mmCIF file as gemmi writes it, N, C-alpha and C atoms, coordinates in Angstrom:
data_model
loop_
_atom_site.group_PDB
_atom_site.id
_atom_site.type_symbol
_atom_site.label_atom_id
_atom_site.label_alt_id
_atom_site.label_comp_id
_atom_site.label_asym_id
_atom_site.label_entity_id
_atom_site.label_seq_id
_atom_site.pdbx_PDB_ins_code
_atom_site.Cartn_x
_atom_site.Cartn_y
_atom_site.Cartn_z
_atom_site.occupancy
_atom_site.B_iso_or_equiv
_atom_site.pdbx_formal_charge
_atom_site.auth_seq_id
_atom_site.auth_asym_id
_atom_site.pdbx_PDB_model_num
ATOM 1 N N . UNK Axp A 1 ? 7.979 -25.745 15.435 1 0 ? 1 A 1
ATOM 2 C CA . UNK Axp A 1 ? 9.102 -26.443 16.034 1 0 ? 1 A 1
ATOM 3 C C . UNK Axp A 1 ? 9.842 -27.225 14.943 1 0 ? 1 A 1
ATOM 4 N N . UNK Axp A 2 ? 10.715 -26.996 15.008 1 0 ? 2 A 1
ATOM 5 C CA . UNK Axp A 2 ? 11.941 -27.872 14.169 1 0 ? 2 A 1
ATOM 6 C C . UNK Axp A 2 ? 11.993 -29.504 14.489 1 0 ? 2 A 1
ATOM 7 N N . UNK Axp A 3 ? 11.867 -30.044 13.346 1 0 ? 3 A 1
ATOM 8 C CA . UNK Axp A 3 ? 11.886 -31.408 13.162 1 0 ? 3 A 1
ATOM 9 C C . UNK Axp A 3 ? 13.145 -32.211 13.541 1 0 ? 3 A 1
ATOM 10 N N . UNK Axp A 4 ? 13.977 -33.168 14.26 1 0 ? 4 A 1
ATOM 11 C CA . UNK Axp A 4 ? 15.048 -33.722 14.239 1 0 ? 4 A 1
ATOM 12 C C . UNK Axp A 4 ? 15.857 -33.887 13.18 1 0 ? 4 A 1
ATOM 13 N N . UNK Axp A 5 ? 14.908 -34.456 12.483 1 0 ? 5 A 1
ATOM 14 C CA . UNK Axp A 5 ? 15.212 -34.674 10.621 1 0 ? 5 A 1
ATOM 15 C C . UNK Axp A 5 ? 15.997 -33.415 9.836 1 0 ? 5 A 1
ATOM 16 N N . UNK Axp A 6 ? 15.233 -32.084 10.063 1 0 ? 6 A 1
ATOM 17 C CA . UNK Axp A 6 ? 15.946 -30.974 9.497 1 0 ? 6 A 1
ATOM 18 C C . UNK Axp A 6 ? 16.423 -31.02 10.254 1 0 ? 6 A 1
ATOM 19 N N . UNK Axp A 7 ? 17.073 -30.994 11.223 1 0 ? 7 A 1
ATOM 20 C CA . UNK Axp A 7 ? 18.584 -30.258 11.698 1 0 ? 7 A 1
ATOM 21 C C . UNK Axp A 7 ? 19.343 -31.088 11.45 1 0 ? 7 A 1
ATOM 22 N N . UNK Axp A 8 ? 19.197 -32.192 11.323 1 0 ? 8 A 1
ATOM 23 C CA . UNK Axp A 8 ? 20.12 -33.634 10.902 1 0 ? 8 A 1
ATOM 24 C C . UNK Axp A 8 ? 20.823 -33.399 9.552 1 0 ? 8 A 1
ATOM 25 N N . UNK Axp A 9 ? 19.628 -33.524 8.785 1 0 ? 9 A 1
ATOM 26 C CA . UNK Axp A 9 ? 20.182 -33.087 7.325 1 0 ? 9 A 1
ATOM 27 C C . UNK Axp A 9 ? 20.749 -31.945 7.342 1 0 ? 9 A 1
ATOM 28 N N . UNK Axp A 10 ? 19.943 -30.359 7.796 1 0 ? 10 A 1
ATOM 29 C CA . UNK Axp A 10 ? 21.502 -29.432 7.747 1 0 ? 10 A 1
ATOM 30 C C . UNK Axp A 10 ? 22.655 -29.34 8.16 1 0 ? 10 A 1
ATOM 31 N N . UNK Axp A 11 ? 22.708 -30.506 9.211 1 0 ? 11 A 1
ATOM 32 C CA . UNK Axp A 11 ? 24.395 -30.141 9.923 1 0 ? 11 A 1
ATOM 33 C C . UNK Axp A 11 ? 24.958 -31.17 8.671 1 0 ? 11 A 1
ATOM 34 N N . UNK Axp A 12 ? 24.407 -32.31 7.502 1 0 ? 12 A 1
ATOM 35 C CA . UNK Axp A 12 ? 25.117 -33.164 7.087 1 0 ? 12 A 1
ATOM 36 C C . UNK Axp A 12 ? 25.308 -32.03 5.89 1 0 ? 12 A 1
ATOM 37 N N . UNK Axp A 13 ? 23.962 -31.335 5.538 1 0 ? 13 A 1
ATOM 38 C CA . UNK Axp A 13 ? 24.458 -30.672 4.115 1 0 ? 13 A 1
ATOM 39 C C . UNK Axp A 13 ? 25.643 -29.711 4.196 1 0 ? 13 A 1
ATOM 40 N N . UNK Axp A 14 ? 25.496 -29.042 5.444 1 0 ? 14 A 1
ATOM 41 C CA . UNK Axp A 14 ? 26.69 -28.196 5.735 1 0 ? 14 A 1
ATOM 42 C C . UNK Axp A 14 ? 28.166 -28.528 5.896 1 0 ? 14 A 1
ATOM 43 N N . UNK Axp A 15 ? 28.17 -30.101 6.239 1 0 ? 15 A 1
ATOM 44 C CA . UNK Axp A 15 ? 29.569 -30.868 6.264 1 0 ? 15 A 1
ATOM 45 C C . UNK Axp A 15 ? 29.764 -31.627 4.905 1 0 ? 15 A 1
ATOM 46 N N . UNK Axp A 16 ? 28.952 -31.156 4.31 1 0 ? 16 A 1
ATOM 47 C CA . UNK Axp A 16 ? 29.265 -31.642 2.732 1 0 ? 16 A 1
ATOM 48 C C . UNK Axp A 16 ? 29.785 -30.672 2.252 1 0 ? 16 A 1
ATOM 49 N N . UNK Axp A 17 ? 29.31 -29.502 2.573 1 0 ? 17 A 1
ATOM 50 C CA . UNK Axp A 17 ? 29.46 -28.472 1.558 1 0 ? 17 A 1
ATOM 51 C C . UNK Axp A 17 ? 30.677 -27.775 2.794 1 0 ? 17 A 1
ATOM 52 N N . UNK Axp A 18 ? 31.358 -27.758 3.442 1 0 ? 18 A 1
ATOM 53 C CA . UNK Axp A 18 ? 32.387 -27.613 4.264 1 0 ? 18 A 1
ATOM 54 C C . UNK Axp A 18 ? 33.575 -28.691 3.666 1 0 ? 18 A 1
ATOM 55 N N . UNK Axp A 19 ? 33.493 -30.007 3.459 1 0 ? 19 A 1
ATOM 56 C CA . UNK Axp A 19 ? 34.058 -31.148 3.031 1 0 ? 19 A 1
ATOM 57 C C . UNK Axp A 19 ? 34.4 -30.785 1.395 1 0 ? 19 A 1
ATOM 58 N N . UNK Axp A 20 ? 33.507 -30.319 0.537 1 0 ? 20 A 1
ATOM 59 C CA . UNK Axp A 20 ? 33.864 -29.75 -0.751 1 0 ? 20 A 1
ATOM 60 C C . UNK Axp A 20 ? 34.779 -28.853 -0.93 1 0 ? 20 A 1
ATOM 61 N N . UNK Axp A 21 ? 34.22 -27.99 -0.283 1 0 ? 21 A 1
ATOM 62 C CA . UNK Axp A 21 ? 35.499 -26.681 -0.571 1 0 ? 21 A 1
ATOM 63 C C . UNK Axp A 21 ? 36.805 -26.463 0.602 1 0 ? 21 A 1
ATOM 64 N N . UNK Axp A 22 ? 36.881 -27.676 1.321 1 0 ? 22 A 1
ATOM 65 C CA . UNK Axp A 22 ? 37.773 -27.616 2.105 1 0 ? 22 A 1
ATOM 66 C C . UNK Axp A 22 ? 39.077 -28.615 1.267 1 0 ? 22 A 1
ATOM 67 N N . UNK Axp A 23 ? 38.715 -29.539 0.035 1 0 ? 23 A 1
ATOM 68 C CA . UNK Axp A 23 ? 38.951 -30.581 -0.285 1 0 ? 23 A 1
ATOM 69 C C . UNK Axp A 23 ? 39.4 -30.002 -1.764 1 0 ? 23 A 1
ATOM 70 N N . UNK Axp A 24 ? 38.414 -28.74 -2.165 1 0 ? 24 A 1
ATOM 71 C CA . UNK Axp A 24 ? 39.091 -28.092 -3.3 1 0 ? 24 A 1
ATOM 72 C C . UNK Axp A 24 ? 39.398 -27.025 -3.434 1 0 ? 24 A 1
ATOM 73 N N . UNK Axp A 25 ? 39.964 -26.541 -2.106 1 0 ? 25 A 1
ATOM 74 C CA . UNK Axp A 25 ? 40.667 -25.402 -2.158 1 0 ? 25 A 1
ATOM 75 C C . UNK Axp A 25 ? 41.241 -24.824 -3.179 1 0 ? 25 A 1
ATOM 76 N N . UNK Axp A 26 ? 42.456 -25.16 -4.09 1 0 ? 26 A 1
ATOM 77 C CA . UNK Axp A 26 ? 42.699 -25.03 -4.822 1 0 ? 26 A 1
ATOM 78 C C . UNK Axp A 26 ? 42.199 -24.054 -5.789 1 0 ? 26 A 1
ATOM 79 N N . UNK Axp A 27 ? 40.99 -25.081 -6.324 1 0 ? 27 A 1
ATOM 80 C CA . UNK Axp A 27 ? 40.059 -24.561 -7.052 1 0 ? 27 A 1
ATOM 81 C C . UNK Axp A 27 ? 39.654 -22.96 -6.683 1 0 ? 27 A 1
ATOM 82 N N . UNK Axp A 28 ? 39.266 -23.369 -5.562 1 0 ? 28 A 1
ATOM 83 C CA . UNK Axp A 28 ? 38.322 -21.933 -5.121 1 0 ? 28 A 1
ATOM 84 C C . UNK Axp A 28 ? 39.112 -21.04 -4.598 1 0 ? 28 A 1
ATOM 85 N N . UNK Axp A 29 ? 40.179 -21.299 -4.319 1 0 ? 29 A 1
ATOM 86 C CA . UNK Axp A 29 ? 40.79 -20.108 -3.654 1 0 ? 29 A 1
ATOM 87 C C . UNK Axp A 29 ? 41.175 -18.648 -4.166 1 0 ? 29 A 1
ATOM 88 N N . UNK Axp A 30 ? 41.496 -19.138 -6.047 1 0 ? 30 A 1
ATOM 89 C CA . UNK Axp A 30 ? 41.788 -17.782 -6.206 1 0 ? 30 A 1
ATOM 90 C C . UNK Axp A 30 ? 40.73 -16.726 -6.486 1 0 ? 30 A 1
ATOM 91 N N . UNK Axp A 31 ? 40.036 -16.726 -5.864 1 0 ? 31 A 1
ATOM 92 C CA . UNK Axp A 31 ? 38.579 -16.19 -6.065 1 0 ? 31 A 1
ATOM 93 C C . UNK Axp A 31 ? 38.57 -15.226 -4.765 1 0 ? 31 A 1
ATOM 94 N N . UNK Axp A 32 ? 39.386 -15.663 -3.374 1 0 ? 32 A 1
ATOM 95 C CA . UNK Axp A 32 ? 39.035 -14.858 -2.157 1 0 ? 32 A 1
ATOM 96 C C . UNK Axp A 32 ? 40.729 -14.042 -2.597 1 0 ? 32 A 1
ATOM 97 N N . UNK Axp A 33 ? 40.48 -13.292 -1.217 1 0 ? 33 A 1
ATOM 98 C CA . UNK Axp A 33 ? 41.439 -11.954 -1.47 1 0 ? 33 A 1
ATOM 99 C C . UNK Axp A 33 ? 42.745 -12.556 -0.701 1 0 ? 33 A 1
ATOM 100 N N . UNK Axp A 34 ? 42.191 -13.719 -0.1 1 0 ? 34 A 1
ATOM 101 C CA . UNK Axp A 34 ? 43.125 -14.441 0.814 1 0 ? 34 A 1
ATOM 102 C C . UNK Axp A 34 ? 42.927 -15.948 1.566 1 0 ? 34 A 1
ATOM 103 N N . UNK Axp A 35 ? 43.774 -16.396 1.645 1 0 ? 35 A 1
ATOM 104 C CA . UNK Axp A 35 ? 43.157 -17.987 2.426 1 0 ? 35 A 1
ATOM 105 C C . UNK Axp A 35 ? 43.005 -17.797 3.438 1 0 ? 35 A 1
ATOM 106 N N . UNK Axp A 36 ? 43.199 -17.009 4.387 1 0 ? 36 A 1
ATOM 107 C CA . UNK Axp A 36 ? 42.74 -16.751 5.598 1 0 ? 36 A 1
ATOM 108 C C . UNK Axp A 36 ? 41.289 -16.46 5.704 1 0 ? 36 A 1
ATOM 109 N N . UNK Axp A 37 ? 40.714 -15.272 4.606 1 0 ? 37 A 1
ATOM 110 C CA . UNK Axp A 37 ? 38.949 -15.128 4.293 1 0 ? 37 A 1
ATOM 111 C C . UNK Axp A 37 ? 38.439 -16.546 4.214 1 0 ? 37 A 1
ATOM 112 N N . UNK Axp A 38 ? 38.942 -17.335 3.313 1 0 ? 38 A 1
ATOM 113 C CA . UNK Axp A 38 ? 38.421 -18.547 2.437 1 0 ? 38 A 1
ATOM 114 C C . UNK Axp A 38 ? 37.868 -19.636 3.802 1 0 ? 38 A 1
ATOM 115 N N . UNK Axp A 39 ? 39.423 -19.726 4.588 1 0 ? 39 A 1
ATOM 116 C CA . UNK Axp A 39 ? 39.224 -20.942 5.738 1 0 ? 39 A 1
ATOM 117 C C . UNK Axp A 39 ? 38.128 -20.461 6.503 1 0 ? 39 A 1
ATOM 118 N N . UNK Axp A 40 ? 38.14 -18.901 7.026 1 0 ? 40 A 1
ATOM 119 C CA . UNK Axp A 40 ? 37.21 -18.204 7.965 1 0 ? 40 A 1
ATOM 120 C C . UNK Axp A 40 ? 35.968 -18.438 7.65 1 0 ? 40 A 1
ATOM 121 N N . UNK Axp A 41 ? 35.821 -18.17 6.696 1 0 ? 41 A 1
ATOM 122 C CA . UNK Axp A 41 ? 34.345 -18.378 5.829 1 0 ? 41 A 1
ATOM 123 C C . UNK Axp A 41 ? 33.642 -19.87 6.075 1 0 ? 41 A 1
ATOM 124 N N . UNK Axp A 42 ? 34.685 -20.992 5.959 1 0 ? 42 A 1
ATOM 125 C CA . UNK Axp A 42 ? 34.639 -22.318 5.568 1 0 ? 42 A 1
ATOM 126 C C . UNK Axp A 42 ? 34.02 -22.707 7.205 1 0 ? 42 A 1
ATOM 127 N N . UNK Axp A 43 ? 35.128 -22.116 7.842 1 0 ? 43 A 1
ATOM 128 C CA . UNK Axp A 43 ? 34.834 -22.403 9.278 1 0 ? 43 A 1
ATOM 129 C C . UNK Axp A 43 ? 33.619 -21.913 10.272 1 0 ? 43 A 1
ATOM 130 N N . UNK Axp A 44 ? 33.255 -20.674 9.873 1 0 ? 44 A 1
ATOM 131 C CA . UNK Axp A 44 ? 31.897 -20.013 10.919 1 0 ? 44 A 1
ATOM 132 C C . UNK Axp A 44 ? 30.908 -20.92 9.585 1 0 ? 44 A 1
ATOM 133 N N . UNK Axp A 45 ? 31.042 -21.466 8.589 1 0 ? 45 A 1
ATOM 134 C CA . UNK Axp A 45 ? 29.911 -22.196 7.851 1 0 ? 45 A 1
ATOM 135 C C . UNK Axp A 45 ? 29.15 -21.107 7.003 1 0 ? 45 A 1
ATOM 136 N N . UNK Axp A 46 ? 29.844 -19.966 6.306 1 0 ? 46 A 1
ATOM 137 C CA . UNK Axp A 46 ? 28.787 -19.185 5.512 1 0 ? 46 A 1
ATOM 138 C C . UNK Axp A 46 ? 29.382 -19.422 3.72 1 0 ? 46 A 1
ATOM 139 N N . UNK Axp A 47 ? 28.2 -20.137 3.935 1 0 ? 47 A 1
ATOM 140 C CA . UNK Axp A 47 ? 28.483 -20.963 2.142 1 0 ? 47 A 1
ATOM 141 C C . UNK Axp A 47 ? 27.621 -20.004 1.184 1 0 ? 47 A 1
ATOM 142 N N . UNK Axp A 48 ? 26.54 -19.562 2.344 1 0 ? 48 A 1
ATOM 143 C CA . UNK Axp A 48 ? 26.247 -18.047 1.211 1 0 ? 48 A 1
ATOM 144 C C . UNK Axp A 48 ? 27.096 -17.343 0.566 1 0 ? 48 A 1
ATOM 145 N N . UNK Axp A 49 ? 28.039 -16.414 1.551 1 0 ? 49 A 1
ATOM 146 C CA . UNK Axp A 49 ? 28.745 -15.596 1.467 1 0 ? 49 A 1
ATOM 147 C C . UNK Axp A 49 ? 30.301 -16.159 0.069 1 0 ? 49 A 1
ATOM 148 N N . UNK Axp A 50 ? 30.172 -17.423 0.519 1 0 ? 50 A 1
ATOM 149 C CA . UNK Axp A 50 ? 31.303 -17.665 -0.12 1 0 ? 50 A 1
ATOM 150 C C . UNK Axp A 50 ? 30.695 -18.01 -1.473 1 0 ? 50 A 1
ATOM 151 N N . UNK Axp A 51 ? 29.437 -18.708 -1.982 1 0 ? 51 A 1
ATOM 152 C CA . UNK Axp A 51 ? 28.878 -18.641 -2.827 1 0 ? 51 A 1
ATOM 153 C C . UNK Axp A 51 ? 29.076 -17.514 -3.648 1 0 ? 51 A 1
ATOM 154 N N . UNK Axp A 52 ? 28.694 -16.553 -2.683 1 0 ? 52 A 1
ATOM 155 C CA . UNK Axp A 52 ? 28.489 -14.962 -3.267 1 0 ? 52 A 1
ATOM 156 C C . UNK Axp A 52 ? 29.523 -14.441 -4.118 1 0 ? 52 A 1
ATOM 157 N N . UNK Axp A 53 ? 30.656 -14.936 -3.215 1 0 ? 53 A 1
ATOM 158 C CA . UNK Axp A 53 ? 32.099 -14.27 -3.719 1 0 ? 53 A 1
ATOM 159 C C . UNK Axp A 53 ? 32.074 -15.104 -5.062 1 0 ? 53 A 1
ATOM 160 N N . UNK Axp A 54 ? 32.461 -16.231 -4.965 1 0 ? 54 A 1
ATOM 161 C CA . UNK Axp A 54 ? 32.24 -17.071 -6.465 1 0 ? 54 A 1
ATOM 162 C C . UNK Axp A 54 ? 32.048 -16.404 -7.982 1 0 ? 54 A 1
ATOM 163 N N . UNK Axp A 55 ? 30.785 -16.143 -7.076 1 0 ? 55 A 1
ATOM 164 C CA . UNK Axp A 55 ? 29.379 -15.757 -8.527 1 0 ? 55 A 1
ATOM 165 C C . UNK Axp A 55 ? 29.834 -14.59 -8.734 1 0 ? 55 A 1
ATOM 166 N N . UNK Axp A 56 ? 30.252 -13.441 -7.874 1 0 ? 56 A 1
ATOM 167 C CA . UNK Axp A 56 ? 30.961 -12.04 -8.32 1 0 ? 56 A 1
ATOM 168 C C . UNK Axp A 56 ? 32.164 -12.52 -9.081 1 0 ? 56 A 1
ATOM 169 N N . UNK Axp A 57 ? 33.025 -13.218 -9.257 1 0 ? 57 A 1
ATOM 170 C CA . UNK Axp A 57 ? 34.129 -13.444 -9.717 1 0 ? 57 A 1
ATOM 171 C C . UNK Axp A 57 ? 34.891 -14.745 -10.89 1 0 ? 57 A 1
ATOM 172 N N . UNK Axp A 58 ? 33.444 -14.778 -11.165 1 0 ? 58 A 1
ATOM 173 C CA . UNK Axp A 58 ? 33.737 -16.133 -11.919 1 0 ? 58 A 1
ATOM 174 C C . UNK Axp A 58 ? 32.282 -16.56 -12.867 1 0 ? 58 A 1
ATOM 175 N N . UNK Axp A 59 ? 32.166 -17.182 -13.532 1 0 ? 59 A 1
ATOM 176 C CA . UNK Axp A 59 ? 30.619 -17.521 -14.24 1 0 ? 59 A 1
ATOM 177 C C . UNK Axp A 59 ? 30.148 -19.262 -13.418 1 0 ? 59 A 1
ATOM 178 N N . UNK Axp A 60 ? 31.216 -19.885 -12.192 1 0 ? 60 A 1
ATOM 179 C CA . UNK Axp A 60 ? 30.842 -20.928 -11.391 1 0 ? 60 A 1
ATOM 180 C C . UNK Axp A 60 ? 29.857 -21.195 -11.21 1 0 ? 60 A 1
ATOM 181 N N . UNK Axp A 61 ? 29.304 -22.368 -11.128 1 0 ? 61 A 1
ATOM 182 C CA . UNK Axp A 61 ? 28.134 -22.719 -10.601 1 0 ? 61 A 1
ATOM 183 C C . UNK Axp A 61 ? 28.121 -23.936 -10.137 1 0 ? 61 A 1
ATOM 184 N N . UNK Axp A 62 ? 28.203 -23.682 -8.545 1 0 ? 62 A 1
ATOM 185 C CA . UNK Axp A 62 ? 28.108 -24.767 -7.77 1 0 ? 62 A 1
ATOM 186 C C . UNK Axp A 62 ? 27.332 -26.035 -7.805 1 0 ? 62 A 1
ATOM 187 N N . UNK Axp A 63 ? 25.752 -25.742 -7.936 1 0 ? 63 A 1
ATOM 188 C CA . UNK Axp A 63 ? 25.308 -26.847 -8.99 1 0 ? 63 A 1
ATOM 189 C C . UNK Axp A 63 ? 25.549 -27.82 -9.677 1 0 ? 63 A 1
ATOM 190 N N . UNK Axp A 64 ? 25.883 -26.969 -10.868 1 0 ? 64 A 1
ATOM 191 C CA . UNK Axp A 64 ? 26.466 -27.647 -11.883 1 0 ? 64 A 1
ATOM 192 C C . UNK Axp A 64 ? 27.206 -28.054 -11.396 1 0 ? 64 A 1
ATOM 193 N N . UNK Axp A 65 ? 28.518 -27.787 -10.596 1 0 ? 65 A 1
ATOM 194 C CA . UNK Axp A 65 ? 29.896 -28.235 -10.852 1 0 ? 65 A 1
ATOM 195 C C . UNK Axp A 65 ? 29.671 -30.387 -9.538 1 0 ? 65 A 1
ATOM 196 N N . UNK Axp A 66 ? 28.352 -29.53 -8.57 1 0 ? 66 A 1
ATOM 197 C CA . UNK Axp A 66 ? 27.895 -31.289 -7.936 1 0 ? 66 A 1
ATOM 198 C C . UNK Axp A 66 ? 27.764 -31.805 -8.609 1 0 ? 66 A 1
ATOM 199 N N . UNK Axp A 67 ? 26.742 -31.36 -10.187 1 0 ? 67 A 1
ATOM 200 C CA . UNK Axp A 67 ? 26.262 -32.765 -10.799 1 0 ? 67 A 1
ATOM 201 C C . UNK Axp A 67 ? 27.468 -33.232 -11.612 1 0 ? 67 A 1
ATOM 202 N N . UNK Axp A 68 ? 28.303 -32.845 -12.192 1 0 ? 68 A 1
ATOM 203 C CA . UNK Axp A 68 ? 29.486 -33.033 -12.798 1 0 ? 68 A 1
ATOM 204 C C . UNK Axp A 68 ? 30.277 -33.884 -12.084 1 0 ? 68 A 1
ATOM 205 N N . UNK Axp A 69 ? 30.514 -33.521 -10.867 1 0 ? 69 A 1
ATOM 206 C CA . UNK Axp A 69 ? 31.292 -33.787 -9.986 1 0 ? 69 A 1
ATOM 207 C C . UNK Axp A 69 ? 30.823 -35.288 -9.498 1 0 ? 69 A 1
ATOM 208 N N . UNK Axp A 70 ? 29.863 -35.297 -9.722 1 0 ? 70 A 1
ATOM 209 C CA . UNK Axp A 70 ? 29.027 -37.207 -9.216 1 0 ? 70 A 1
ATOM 210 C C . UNK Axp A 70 ? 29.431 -37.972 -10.363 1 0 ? 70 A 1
ATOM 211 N N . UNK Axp A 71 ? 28.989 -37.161 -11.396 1 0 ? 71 A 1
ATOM 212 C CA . UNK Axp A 71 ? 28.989 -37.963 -12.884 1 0 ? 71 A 1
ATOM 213 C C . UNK Axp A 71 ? 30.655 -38.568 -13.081 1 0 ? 71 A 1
């Protein structure tokens, strides 16, 4: 059974990581084939997928670019 705690934290990690790339569009956009993919993606919440696209198209690394991004 699923803990309160994890689902708590994934709906926050997922509105972080929804809040990031909604905030740096810019950035990430020229990477999808279209902003319509990009928002779609953003919106059903598949940060895999959009991850995915990234890493096919760029040497990005999301990672990195949080800890940077704090610093």
């Amino acid at each position: 059974m699923i803990h309160i705690k994890h689902i708590l934290a994934n709906v926050v990690e997922n509105a972080s990581k929804a809040k990031l790339y909604h905030q740096n569009r810019d950035i990430f956009l020229k990477y999808f084939d279209s902003i319509e993919q990009y928002e779609a993606l953003i919106s059903a919440g598949n940060f895999k997928k959009i991850d995915q696209i990234i890493k096919q198209n760029s040497s990005f690394n999301l990672d990195e670019f949080i800890i940077n991004f704090k610093n």
